[in-house]
Amino acid sequence: MFSCVGYGAASATAPLKPLTFERRECGPNDVQIDITHCGVCHSDIHTVRSEWGESLYPCVPGHEIIGRVVKTGPSVTRFKVGDCVGVGCMVDSCRHCDSCTAGLEQYCDANPVWTYNSPDAAFPQEGAYTFGGYSRSIVVTEHFVLKVPETLDPAAAAPLLCAGITTWSPLAHWKVGKGHKVGVVGLGGLGHMAVKFAVALGAEVTLFTTSPNKVEDGKRLGAHRVVISKDAEAMAAEHNRFDFILDAVSADHDVNAYLALLRQDGHMVLVGLPEKPMSVGAFALVGKRRSLAGSAIGGIKETQEMLDFCGKHNITADIEMIRMDQINDAYERVLRSDVKYRFVIDMESLPEAI
Ligand code: NAP
Ligand code: ZN
Ligand code: ZN
């Protein structure tokens, strides 16, 4: 074990502060990574504040990790010291259930080992759990480490590891492409990647936003149309139009208002994870054989495919770089929907020691 410096919260109501915790030594199949950048996902906030159930404390979040390989175990074949690599929301899974063997580790029957706040069998003591990327370094088994194209700006590539794959995976699964009318709900970290991907895949993209000040950005990011979702008349004009709607909203909102916008046999997919259950009117689905589904991040294979696509098409996130000690203010700005469009922490700003 070695001591690692990071930033974490001591309780659901405490601010994040510098702390130290233990990482495992680099084992035979492990890759040890010096973290250079980490994106700030809204899931970090949900977890730090115990919005999805009681979290484990201290809680060190961060699952949009980019860094350089500094050590590899003797059995590692795909990585070498100096490689630019990424780690997303998972660091392990059972590897033998149907989902794992299909390359969809995020749906592992035994639950994946999440990058933070997840039971960690690598430590002998009972109750050990994982610590995320708001930290100096991380040790991850090779299978869960991604190659990041060297042509991409590593800071702007960090959000691809969660916001990127979470929006890519449903677009790929439902085969969204040319000739499709696609709606994206919410222009945050996930939503802005959804707009970029859906446009790159050839769809006609309409952004739905509650924020009138994001209209120009929506268009700059490639959306063909932007609708202010608080405008009832504008929403009514969109009824029965869409083949596919991706909902990336983090807070309570009325999904029925969007189901009505789907054409017959259209699909609406939730990727946003508000803390409270939502109510769905059966008539909105039954009347036009519409379907409502959900989707979680993406498997390791498709994450690599997404990164390679981004390398080829030069796609990254629009980011605001912050120092580690600005994280608590950054959380408040995310909660006000005031980020353009992902905060990324410069890990050089982490203190050397505490
Ligand atoms: P984010 O950057 O905060 O974006 C959320 C966006 O939702 C905001 O920018 C805002 O867009 C809209 N919004 C916020 N409050 C709203 C409200 N009360 N009513 C309507 N719209 C509202 O968050 P994110 O990091 O993209 O994450 C979005 C959600 O996805 C979070 O719940 C997160 O936990 C979840 N998530 C899920 C997965 C998965 O695997 N499924 C992976 C990562 C994250 P406008 O200003 O444009 O309206
Ligand atoms: Zn995330
Ligand atoms: Zn499994």
Tab-separated table of C-alpha atoms and ligand atoms in Angstrom:
chain	number	residue	atom	x	y	z
A	1	MET	CA	0.000	0.000	0.000
A	2	PHE	CA	1.058	3.566	-0.483
A	3	SER	CA	-0.319	6.844	0.723
A	4	CYS	CA	-2.137	9.018	-1.830
A	5	VAL	CA	-3.143	12.686	-1.569
A	6	GLY	CA	-6.668	13.573	-2.677
A	7	TYR	CA	-9.685	15.762	-2.059
A	8	GLY	CA	-12.781	14.393	-0.387
A	9	ALA	CA	-15.734	15.077	1.884
A	10	ALA	CA	-16.093	13.822	5.464
A	11	SER	CA	-19.909	13.812	5.365
A	12	ALA	CA	-22.899	14.625	3.134
A	13	THR	CA	-22.871	18.219	4.336
A	14	ALA	CA	-19.107	18.834	4.556
A	15	PRO	CA	-17.087	20.655	1.878
A	16	LEU	CA	-14.335	18.779	0.041
A	17	LYS	CA	-10.888	19.180	1.647
A	18	PRO	CA	-7.385	17.759	1.185
A	19	LEU	CA	-6.864	14.302	2.733
A	20	THR	CA	-4.742	11.186	2.376
A	21	PHE	CA	-5.823	7.569	1.879
A	22	GLU	CA	-4.241	4.235	0.918
A	23	ARG	CA	-3.887	2.902	-2.641
A	24	ARG	CA	-2.923	-0.715	-3.366
A	25	GLU	CA	0.536	-1.406	-4.798
A	26	CYS	CA	0.679	-2.076	-8.543
A	27	GLY	CA	-0.096	-5.833	-8.898
A	28	PRO	CA	0.752	-8.196	-11.808
A	29	ASN	CA	-2.239	-7.087	-13.952
A	30	ASP	CA	-2.307	-3.479	-12.788
A	31	VAL	CA	-1.508	-0.161	-14.375
A	32	GLN	CA	-0.417	2.668	-12.075
A	33	ILE	CA	-1.391	6.104	-13.343
A	34	ASP	CA	-0.317	9.611	-12.326
A	35	ILE	CA	-3.522	11.604	-12.738
A	36	THR	CA	-3.126	14.847	-14.709
A	37	HIS	CA	-6.808	15.816	-15.113
A	38	CYS	CA	-10.178	14.814	-13.708
A	39	GLY	CA	-13.594	15.973	-14.919
A	40	VAL	CA	-16.359	17.005	-12.515
A	41	CYS	CA	-19.524	14.983	-13.163
A	42	HIS	CA	-22.894	15.775	-11.590
A	43	SER	CA	-22.805	12.183	-10.254
A	44	ASP	CA	-19.852	13.271	-8.077
A	45	ILE	CA	-22.163	15.799	-6.411
A	46	HIS	CA	-25.081	13.336	-6.061
A	47	THR	CA	-22.686	10.870	-4.361
A	48	VAL	CA	-20.746	13.288	-2.145
A	49	ARG	CA	-24.073	14.611	-0.836
A	50	SER	CA	-25.619	11.113	-0.355
A	51	GLU	CA	-28.458	11.952	-2.762
A	52	TRP	CA	-28.648	8.359	-4.051
A	53	GLY	CA	-28.556	6.747	-0.590
A	54	GLU	CA	-26.011	6.937	2.197
A	55	SER	CA	-22.459	7.191	0.795
A	56	LEU	CA	-19.244	6.023	2.449
A	57	TYR	CA	-17.040	8.700	4.044
A	58	PRO	CA	-14.568	10.099	3.528
A	59	CYS	CA	-15.770	10.194	-0.084
A	60	VAL	CA	-13.200	10.988	-2.793
A	61	PRO	CA	-15.117	11.356	-6.089
A	62	GLY	CA	-13.883	11.633	-9.685
A	63	HIS	CA	-14.461	9.229	-12.583
A	64	GLU	CA	-13.359	11.203	-15.623
A	65	ILE	CA	-9.689	10.436	-15.162
A	66	ILE	CA	-6.806	11.136	-17.538
A	67	GLY	CA	-3.181	10.506	-16.719
A	68	ARG	CA	0.170	9.009	-17.654
A	69	VAL	CA	1.217	5.434	-16.944
A	70	VAL	CA	4.047	5.380	-14.393
A	71	LYS	CA	4.218	1.641	-13.660
A	72	THR	CA	2.859	-1.602	-15.132
A	73	GLY	CA	2.599	-5.090	-13.607
A	74	PRO	CA	4.526	-7.925	-15.326
A	75	SER	CA	1.368	-9.400	-16.948
A	76	VAL	CA	0.248	-6.115	-18.511
A	77	THR	CA	0.472	-6.230	-22.316
A	78	ARG	CA	-1.438	-3.226	-23.689
A	79	PHE	CA	0.207	-0.330	-21.838
A	80	LYS	CA	3.685	0.999	-21.196
A	81	VAL	CA	5.157	3.730	-19.028
A	82	GLY	CA	4.414	7.166	-20.501
A	83	ASP	CA	1.148	6.243	-22.286
A	84	CYS	CA	-1.749	8.713	-22.034
A	85	VAL	CA	-4.631	6.703	-20.550
A	86	GLY	CA	-8.119	7.135	-19.153
A	87	VAL	CA	-10.233	5.575	-16.417
A	88	GLY	CA	-13.999	6.033	-16.290
A	89	CYS	CA	-16.726	5.009	-13.858
A	90	MET	CA	-15.687	1.359	-13.352
A	91	VAL	CA	-12.443	-0.224	-12.160
A	92	ASP	CA	-13.527	-3.907	-12.143
A	93	SER	CA	-16.468	-6.311	-12.530
A	94	CYS	CA	-17.090	-10.087	-12.150
A	95	ARG	CA	-15.871	-10.663	-15.756
A	96	HIS	CA	-17.969	-13.832	-16.278
A	97	CYS	CA	-21.698	-12.981	-16.146
A	98	ASP	CA	-23.608	-12.544	-19.426
A	99	SER	CA	-23.240	-8.762	-19.359
A	100	CYS	CA	-19.484	-8.886	-18.677
A	101	THR	CA	-18.829	-11.468	-21.387
A	102	ALA	CA	-20.853	-9.313	-23.802
A	103	GLY	CA	-18.527	-6.391	-23.066
A	104	LEU	CA	-21.218	-4.532	-21.101
A	105	GLU	CA	-19.474	-4.553	-17.724
A	106	GLN	CA	-21.596	-1.619	-16.521
A	107	TYR	CA	-24.555	-4.021	-16.265
A	108	CYS	CA	-22.567	-6.744	-14.404
A	109	ASP	CA	-24.939	-9.031	-12.418
A	110	ALA	CA	-22.658	-8.711	-9.401
A	111	ASN	CA	-22.442	-4.916	-9.927
A	112	PRO	CA	-19.258	-3.380	-11.261
A	113	VAL	CA	-16.676	-2.054	-8.844
A	114	TRP	CA	-17.311	1.661	-9.315
A	115	THR	CA	-14.308	3.970	-9.378
A	116	TYR	CA	-15.321	5.518	-6.072
A	117	ASN	CA	-17.544	4.658	-3.117
A	118	SER	CA	-17.765	0.989	-4.056
A	119	PRO	CA	-16.664	-2.077	-2.018
A	120	ASP	CA	-12.994	-2.801	-2.814
A	121	ALA	CA	-11.895	-6.443	-2.595
A	122	ALA	CA	-8.277	-5.438	-3.268
A	123	PHE	CA	-7.906	-4.659	0.433
A	124	PRO	CA	-8.115	-7.390	3.075
A	125	GLN	CA	-9.962	-5.354	5.695
A	126	GLU	CA	-13.746	-5.476	5.804
A	127	GLY	CA	-15.506	-2.312	4.655
A	128	ALA	CA	-12.727	-1.158	2.303
A	129	TYR	CA	-14.048	0.934	-0.578
A	130	THR	CA	-12.726	2.706	-3.651
A	131	PHE	CA	-11.446	6.285	-3.933
A	132	GLY	CA	-11.794	8.257	-7.159
A	133	GLY	CA	-9.846	10.588	-9.374
A	134	TYR	CA	-9.709	13.793	-7.323
A	135	SER	CA	-6.293	12.450	-6.327
A	136	ARG	CA	-2.635	12.163	-7.255
A	137	SER	CA	-2.655	8.629	-8.662
A	138	ILE	CA	-4.700	5.482	-9.171
A	139	VAL	CA	-3.987	1.766	-9.643
A	140	VAL	CA	-6.393	-0.053	-11.991
A	141	THR	CA	-6.483	-3.532	-13.476
A	142	GLU	CA	-5.488	-3.394	-17.171
A	143	HIS	CA	-8.897	-4.380	-18.602
A	144	PHE	CA	-10.494	-1.203	-17.225
A	145	VAL	CA	-7.845	1.196	-18.533
A	146	LEU	CA	-8.514	3.019	-21.830
A	147	LYS	CA	-6.091	4.273	-24.463
A	148	VAL	CA	-6.554	7.993	-25.077
A	149	PRO	CA	-5.616	9.233	-28.574
A	150	GLU	CA	-2.467	11.350	-28.219
A	151	THR	CA	-3.899	13.889	-30.690
A	152	LEU	CA	-6.601	14.963	-28.214
A	153	ASP	CA	-6.059	17.655	-25.596
A	154	PRO	CA	-5.919	15.524	-22.420
A	155	ALA	CA	-7.819	18.070	-20.306
A	156	ALA	CA	-10.703	18.309	-22.783
A	157	ALA	CA	-10.659	14.523	-23.268
A	158	ALA	CA	-11.234	13.789	-19.553
A	159	PRO	CA	-15.055	14.238	-19.729
A	160	LEU	CA	-15.224	11.641	-22.508
A	161	LEU	CA	-14.667	8.974	-19.830
A	162	CYS	CA	-18.151	9.541	-18.382
A	163	ALA	CA	-20.142	12.302	-20.121
A	164	GLY	CA	-18.835	11.065	-23.476
A	165	ILE	CA	-19.511	7.353	-23.155
A	166	THR	CA	-22.842	7.852	-21.348
A	167	THR	CA	-24.245	9.730	-24.327
A	168	TRP	CA	-22.407	7.723	-27.010
A	169	SER	CA	-23.658	4.340	-25.804
A	170	PRO	CA	-27.429	4.937	-26.205
A	171	LEU	CA	-26.912	6.720	-29.539
A	172	ALA	CA	-24.988	3.653	-30.734
A	173	HIS	CA	-27.378	1.095	-29.212
A	174	TRP	CA	-30.474	2.695	-30.787
A	175	LYS	CA	-28.500	3.195	-34.044
A	176	VAL	CA	-29.066	6.930	-34.262
A	177	GLY	CA	-27.787	8.425	-37.492
A	178	LYS	CA	-28.673	10.099	-40.780
A	179	GLY	CA	-32.375	10.746	-41.316
A	180	HIS	CA	-33.201	10.691	-37.582
A	181	LYS	CA	-34.710	13.591	-35.704
A	182	VAL	CA	-33.039	13.629	-32.296
A	183	GLY	CA	-33.877	15.685	-29.200
A	184	VAL	CA	-31.349	16.323	-26.420
A	185	VAL	CA	-32.778	17.532	-23.103
A	186	GLY	CA	-30.498	19.638	-20.876
A	187	LEU	CA	-27.275	21.343	-21.991
A	188	GLY	CA	-24.894	20.292	-19.243
A	189	GLY	CA	-21.838	18.025	-19.291
A	190	LEU	CA	-23.720	15.049	-20.727
A	191	GLY	CA	-26.095	17.069	-22.903
A	192	HIS	CA	-23.367	19.000	-24.712
A	193	MET	CA	-21.573	15.743	-25.587
A	194	ALA	CA	-24.898	14.275	-26.795
A	195	VAL	CA	-25.346	17.243	-29.136
A	196	LYS	CA	-21.810	16.860	-30.521
A	197	PHE	CA	-22.148	13.093	-31.045
A	198	ALA	CA	-25.646	13.153	-32.545
A	199	VAL	CA	-24.541	15.857	-35.001
A	200	ALA	CA	-21.363	13.905	-35.875
A	201	LEU	CA	-23.502	10.806	-36.519
A	202	GLY	CA	-25.565	12.754	-39.055
A	203	ALA	CA	-28.849	13.281	-37.153
A	204	GLU	CA	-30.968	16.442	-37.169
A	205	VAL	CA	-30.541	17.646	-33.583
A	206	THR	CA	-32.869	19.787	-31.477
A	207	LEU	CA	-31.701	20.966	-28.070
A	208	PHE	CA	-34.243	21.471	-25.281
A	209	THR	CA	-32.966	23.806	-22.597
A	210	THR	CA	-34.414	25.655	-19.617
A	211	SER	CA	-31.674	28.304	-20.004
A	212	PRO	CA	-32.326	31.012	-22.657
A	213	ASN	CA	-28.662	32.066	-22.351
A	214	LYS	CA	-27.573	28.688	-23.810
A	215	VAL	CA	-29.357	29.087	-27.175
A	216	GLU	CA	-26.310	30.464	-29.014
A	217	ASP	CA	-24.000	27.853	-27.468
A	218	GLY	CA	-26.386	25.079	-28.455
A	219	LYS	CA	-26.123	26.217	-32.075
A	220	ARG	CA	-22.355	26.673	-31.866
A	221	LEU	CA	-22.083	23.095	-30.585
A	222	GLY	CA	-23.940	21.964	-33.698
A	223	ALA	CA	-27.633	21.769	-32.716
A	224	HIS	CA	-29.793	22.564	-35.750
A	225	ARG	CA	-32.655	23.820	-33.593
A	226	VAL	CA	-33.025	25.004	-29.984
A	227	VAL	CA	-36.301	25.046	-28.030
A	228	ILE	CA	-36.762	26.718	-24.639
A	229	SER	CA	-38.542	23.987	-22.724
A	230	LYS	CA	-40.330	26.433	-20.401
A	231	ASP	CA	-42.200	27.887	-23.420
A	232	ALA	CA	-45.435	25.834	-23.581
A	233	GLU	CA	-46.356	27.033	-27.061
A	234	ALA	CA	-42.936	26.174	-28.482
A	235	MET	CA	-43.145	22.720	-26.861
A	236	ALA	CA	-46.624	22.066	-28.293
A	237	ALA	CA	-45.279	22.783	-31.772
A	238	GLU	CA	-42.814	19.874	-31.378
A	239	HIS	CA	-45.413	17.120	-30.750
A	240	ASN	CA	-44.990	13.770	-32.586
A	241	ARG	CA	-41.743	14.883	-34.230
A	242	PHE	CA	-38.825	12.919	-32.768
A	243	ASP	CA	-37.395	9.473	-33.466
A	244	PHE	CA	-35.190	9.592	-30.388
A	245	ILE	CA	-34.882	11.809	-27.310
A	246	LEU	CA	-31.990	11.647	-24.860
A	247	ASP	CA	-32.819	13.110	-21.444
A	248	ALA	CA	-29.711	14.252	-19.550
A	249	VAL	CA	-31.382	16.294	-16.811
A	250	SER	CA	-30.050	15.980	-13.257
A	251	ALA	CA	-33.098	17.276	-11.335
A	252	ASP	CA	-36.847	16.643	-11.055
A	253	HIS	CA	-38.720	17.479	-14.270
A	254	ASP	CA	-41.773	16.273	-16.215
A	255	VAL	CA	-40.761	13.481	-18.622
A	256	ASN	CA	-44.332	13.303	-19.984
A	257	ALA	CA	-43.773	16.662	-21.665
A	258	TYR	CA	-41.025	14.993	-23.743
A	259	LEU	CA	-42.784	11.659	-24.367
A	260	ALA	CA	-45.462	13.661	-26.203
A	261	LEU	CA	-42.769	14.862	-28.615
A	262	LEU	CA	-41.941	11.344	-29.854
A	263	ARG	CA	-43.443	10.094	-33.108
A	264	GLN	CA	-45.047	6.642	-33.281
A	265	ASP	CA	-42.539	3.966	-32.142
A	266	GLY	CA	-40.095	6.652	-30.980
A	267	HIS	CA	-37.691	6.058	-28.087
A	268	MET	CA	-36.894	8.249	-25.153
A	269	VAL	CA	-33.837	7.281	-23.116
A	270	LEU	CA	-33.019	8.577	-19.668
A	271	VAL	CA	-29.390	9.019	-18.753
A	272	GLY	CA	-29.977	11.688	-16.093
A	273	LEU	CA	-30.426	10.337	-12.572
A	274	PRO	CA	-32.542	12.728	-10.450
A	275	GLU	CA	-32.757	11.626	-6.848
A	276	LYS	CA	-36.576	11.269	-6.680
A	277	PRO	CA	-38.742	8.789	-8.654
A	278	MET	CA	-40.650	10.302	-11.574
A	279	SER	CA	-44.251	9.827	-12.649
A	280	VAL	CA	-44.996	8.536	-16.153
A	281	GLY	CA	-48.451	8.761	-17.735
A	282	ALA	CA	-49.375	5.459	-19.435
A	283	PHE	CA	-51.347	7.272	-22.167
A	284	ALA	CA	-48.222	9.070	-23.361
A	285	LEU	CA	-46.590	5.682	-24.099
A	286	VAL	CA	-49.556	3.528	-25.111
A	287	GLY	CA	-51.143	6.008	-27.511
A	288	LYS	CA	-48.294	5.868	-30.027
A	289	ARG	CA	-46.380	2.701	-29.012
A	290	ARG	CA	-43.591	4.891	-27.666
A	291	SER	CA	-40.923	3.486	-25.370
A	292	LEU	CA	-39.086	4.884	-22.404
A	293	ALA	CA	-35.728	3.317	-21.500
A	294	GLY	CA	-32.627	4.020	-19.454
A	295	SER	CA	-28.928	3.620	-20.155
A	296	ALA	CA	-25.831	3.505	-17.932
A	297	ILE	CA	-22.403	4.710	-19.101
A	298	GLY	CA	-21.025	2.107	-21.550
A	299	GLY	CA	-18.856	-1.029	-21.657
A	300	ILE	CA	-15.078	-0.926	-21.898
A	301	LYS	CA	-15.045	-2.017	-25.563
A	302	GLU	CA	-17.504	0.685	-26.625
A	303	THR	CA	-15.693	3.274	-24.487
A	304	GLN	CA	-12.543	2.534	-26.500
A	305	GLU	CA	-14.554	2.760	-29.740
A	306	MET	CA	-15.939	6.147	-28.626
A	307	LEU	CA	-12.431	7.425	-27.773
A	308	ASP	CA	-11.127	6.257	-31.143
A	309	PHE	CA	-14.069	7.990	-32.900
A	310	CYS	CA	-13.237	11.176	-30.965
A	311	GLY	CA	-9.573	10.872	-32.004
A	312	LYS	CA	-10.591	10.497	-35.659
A	313	HIS	CA	-13.137	13.357	-35.626
A	314	ASN	CA	-11.285	15.556	-33.122
A	315	ILE	CA	-14.170	15.626	-30.644
A	316	THR	CA	-13.617	16.661	-27.022
A	317	ALA	CA	-15.621	18.434	-24.340
A	318	ASP	CA	-15.919	22.213	-23.917
A	319	ILE	CA	-14.263	22.708	-20.551
A	320	GLU	CA	-13.483	25.218	-17.828
A	321	MET	CA	-10.246	24.302	-16.059
A	322	ILE	CA	-10.172	24.761	-12.289
A	323	ARG	CA	-7.671	24.313	-9.488
A	324	MET	CA	-8.428	21.592	-6.978
A	325	ASP	CA	-9.142	24.159	-4.248
A	326	GLN	CA	-11.925	25.673	-6.406
A	327	ILE	CA	-13.966	22.459	-6.327
A	328	ASN	CA	-16.573	23.531	-3.754
A	329	ASP	CA	-17.423	26.693	-5.725
A	330	ALA	CA	-17.496	24.622	-8.912
A	331	TYR	CA	-20.131	22.311	-7.372
A	332	GLU	CA	-22.337	25.320	-6.587
A	333	ARG	CA	-22.023	26.514	-10.184
A	334	VAL	CA	-22.934	23.057	-11.549
A	335	LEU	CA	-26.041	23.122	-9.334
A	336	ARG	CA	-26.987	26.504	-10.869
A	337	SER	CA	-26.568	24.994	-14.409
A	338	ASP	CA	-23.743	27.515	-14.804
A	339	VAL	CA	-20.884	25.552	-16.370
A	340	LYS	CA	-19.722	25.705	-19.969
A	341	TYR	CA	-19.885	22.750	-20.187
A	342	ARG	CA	-17.668	20.669	-17.909
A	343	PHE	CA	-15.282	21.592	-15.143
A	344	VAL	CA	-11.959	19.767	-15.333
A	345	ILE	CA	-9.522	19.822	-12.425
A	346	ASP	CA	-5.859	20.462	-13.168
A	347	MET	CA	-4.300	17.854	-10.889
A	348	GLU	CA	-1.000	19.738	-10.728
A	349	SER	CA	-2.876	22.055	-8.371
A	350	LEU	CA	-3.270	19.281	-5.788
A	351	PRO	CA	-0.970	19.848	-2.764
A	352	GLU	CA	2.163	17.630	-2.718
A	353	ALA	CA	1.533	16.564	0.865
A	354	ILE	CA	-0.859	17.383	3.669
B	1	NAP	P1	-25.032	18.903	-15.443
B	1	NAP	O1	-23.786	19.293	-16.145
B	1	NAP	O2	-25.385	19.550	-14.152
B	1	NAP	O3	-26.244	19.093	-16.501
B	1	NAP	C1	-27.582	18.904	-16.170
B	1	NAP	C2	-28.446	19.840	-17.009
B	1	NAP	O4	-29.812	19.554	-16.700
B	1	NAP	C3	-28.280	21.310	-16.702
B	1	NAP	O5	-27.224	21.914	-17.386
B	1	NAP	C4	-29.616	21.888	-17.133
B	1	NAP	O6	-29.605	22.103	-18.546
B	1	NAP	C5	-30.581	20.737	-16.858
B	1	NAP	N1	-31.307	20.965	-15.597
B	1	NAP	C6	-30.784	21.132	-14.355
B	1	NAP	N2	-31.762	21.301	-13.448
B	1	NAP	C7	-32.922	21.236	-14.129
B	1	NAP	C8	-34.289	21.322	-13.759
B	1	NAP	N3	-34.656	21.519	-12.484
B	1	NAP	N4	-35.237	21.177	-14.731
B	1	NAP	C9	-34.883	20.980	-16.008
B	1	NAP	N5	-33.599	20.909	-16.423
B	1	NAP	C10	-32.646	21.029	-15.503
B	1	NAP	O7	-25.046	17.339	-15.127
B	1	NAP	P2	-24.324	16.133	-15.917
B	1	NAP	O8	-22.994	15.888	-15.309
B	1	NAP	O9	-24.468	16.344	-17.368
B	1	NAP	O10	-25.245	14.911	-15.453
B	1	NAP	C11	-26.631	14.885	-15.778
B	1	NAP	C12	-27.308	13.744	-15.033
B	1	NAP	O11	-26.844	12.500	-15.582
B	1	NAP	C13	-26.966	13.679	-13.537
B	1	NAP	O12	-28.142	13.269	-12.827
B	1	NAP	C14	-25.899	12.593	-13.465
B	1	NAP	O13	-25.825	11.955	-12.209
B	1	NAP	C15	-26.396	11.653	-14.526
B	1	NAP	N6	-25.397	10.737	-15.077
B	1	NAP	C16	-25.833	9.506	-15.478
B	1	NAP	C17	-24.960	8.625	-16.054
B	1	NAP	C18	-25.452	7.308	-16.549
B	1	NAP	O14	-24.650	6.372	-16.672
B	1	NAP	N7	-26.709	7.186	-16.899
B	1	NAP	C19	-23.607	8.969	-16.203
B	1	NAP	C20	-23.200	10.238	-15.803
B	1	NAP	C21	-24.095	11.127	-15.243
B	1	NAP	P3	-30.298	23.418	-19.210
B	1	NAP	O15	-29.677	24.587	-18.503
B	1	NAP	O16	-29.921	23.307	-20.633
B	1	NAP	O17	-31.780	23.283	-18.977
B	2	ZN	ZN	-20.183	10.665	-14.359
B	3	ZN	ZN	-20.315	-9.472	-14.448
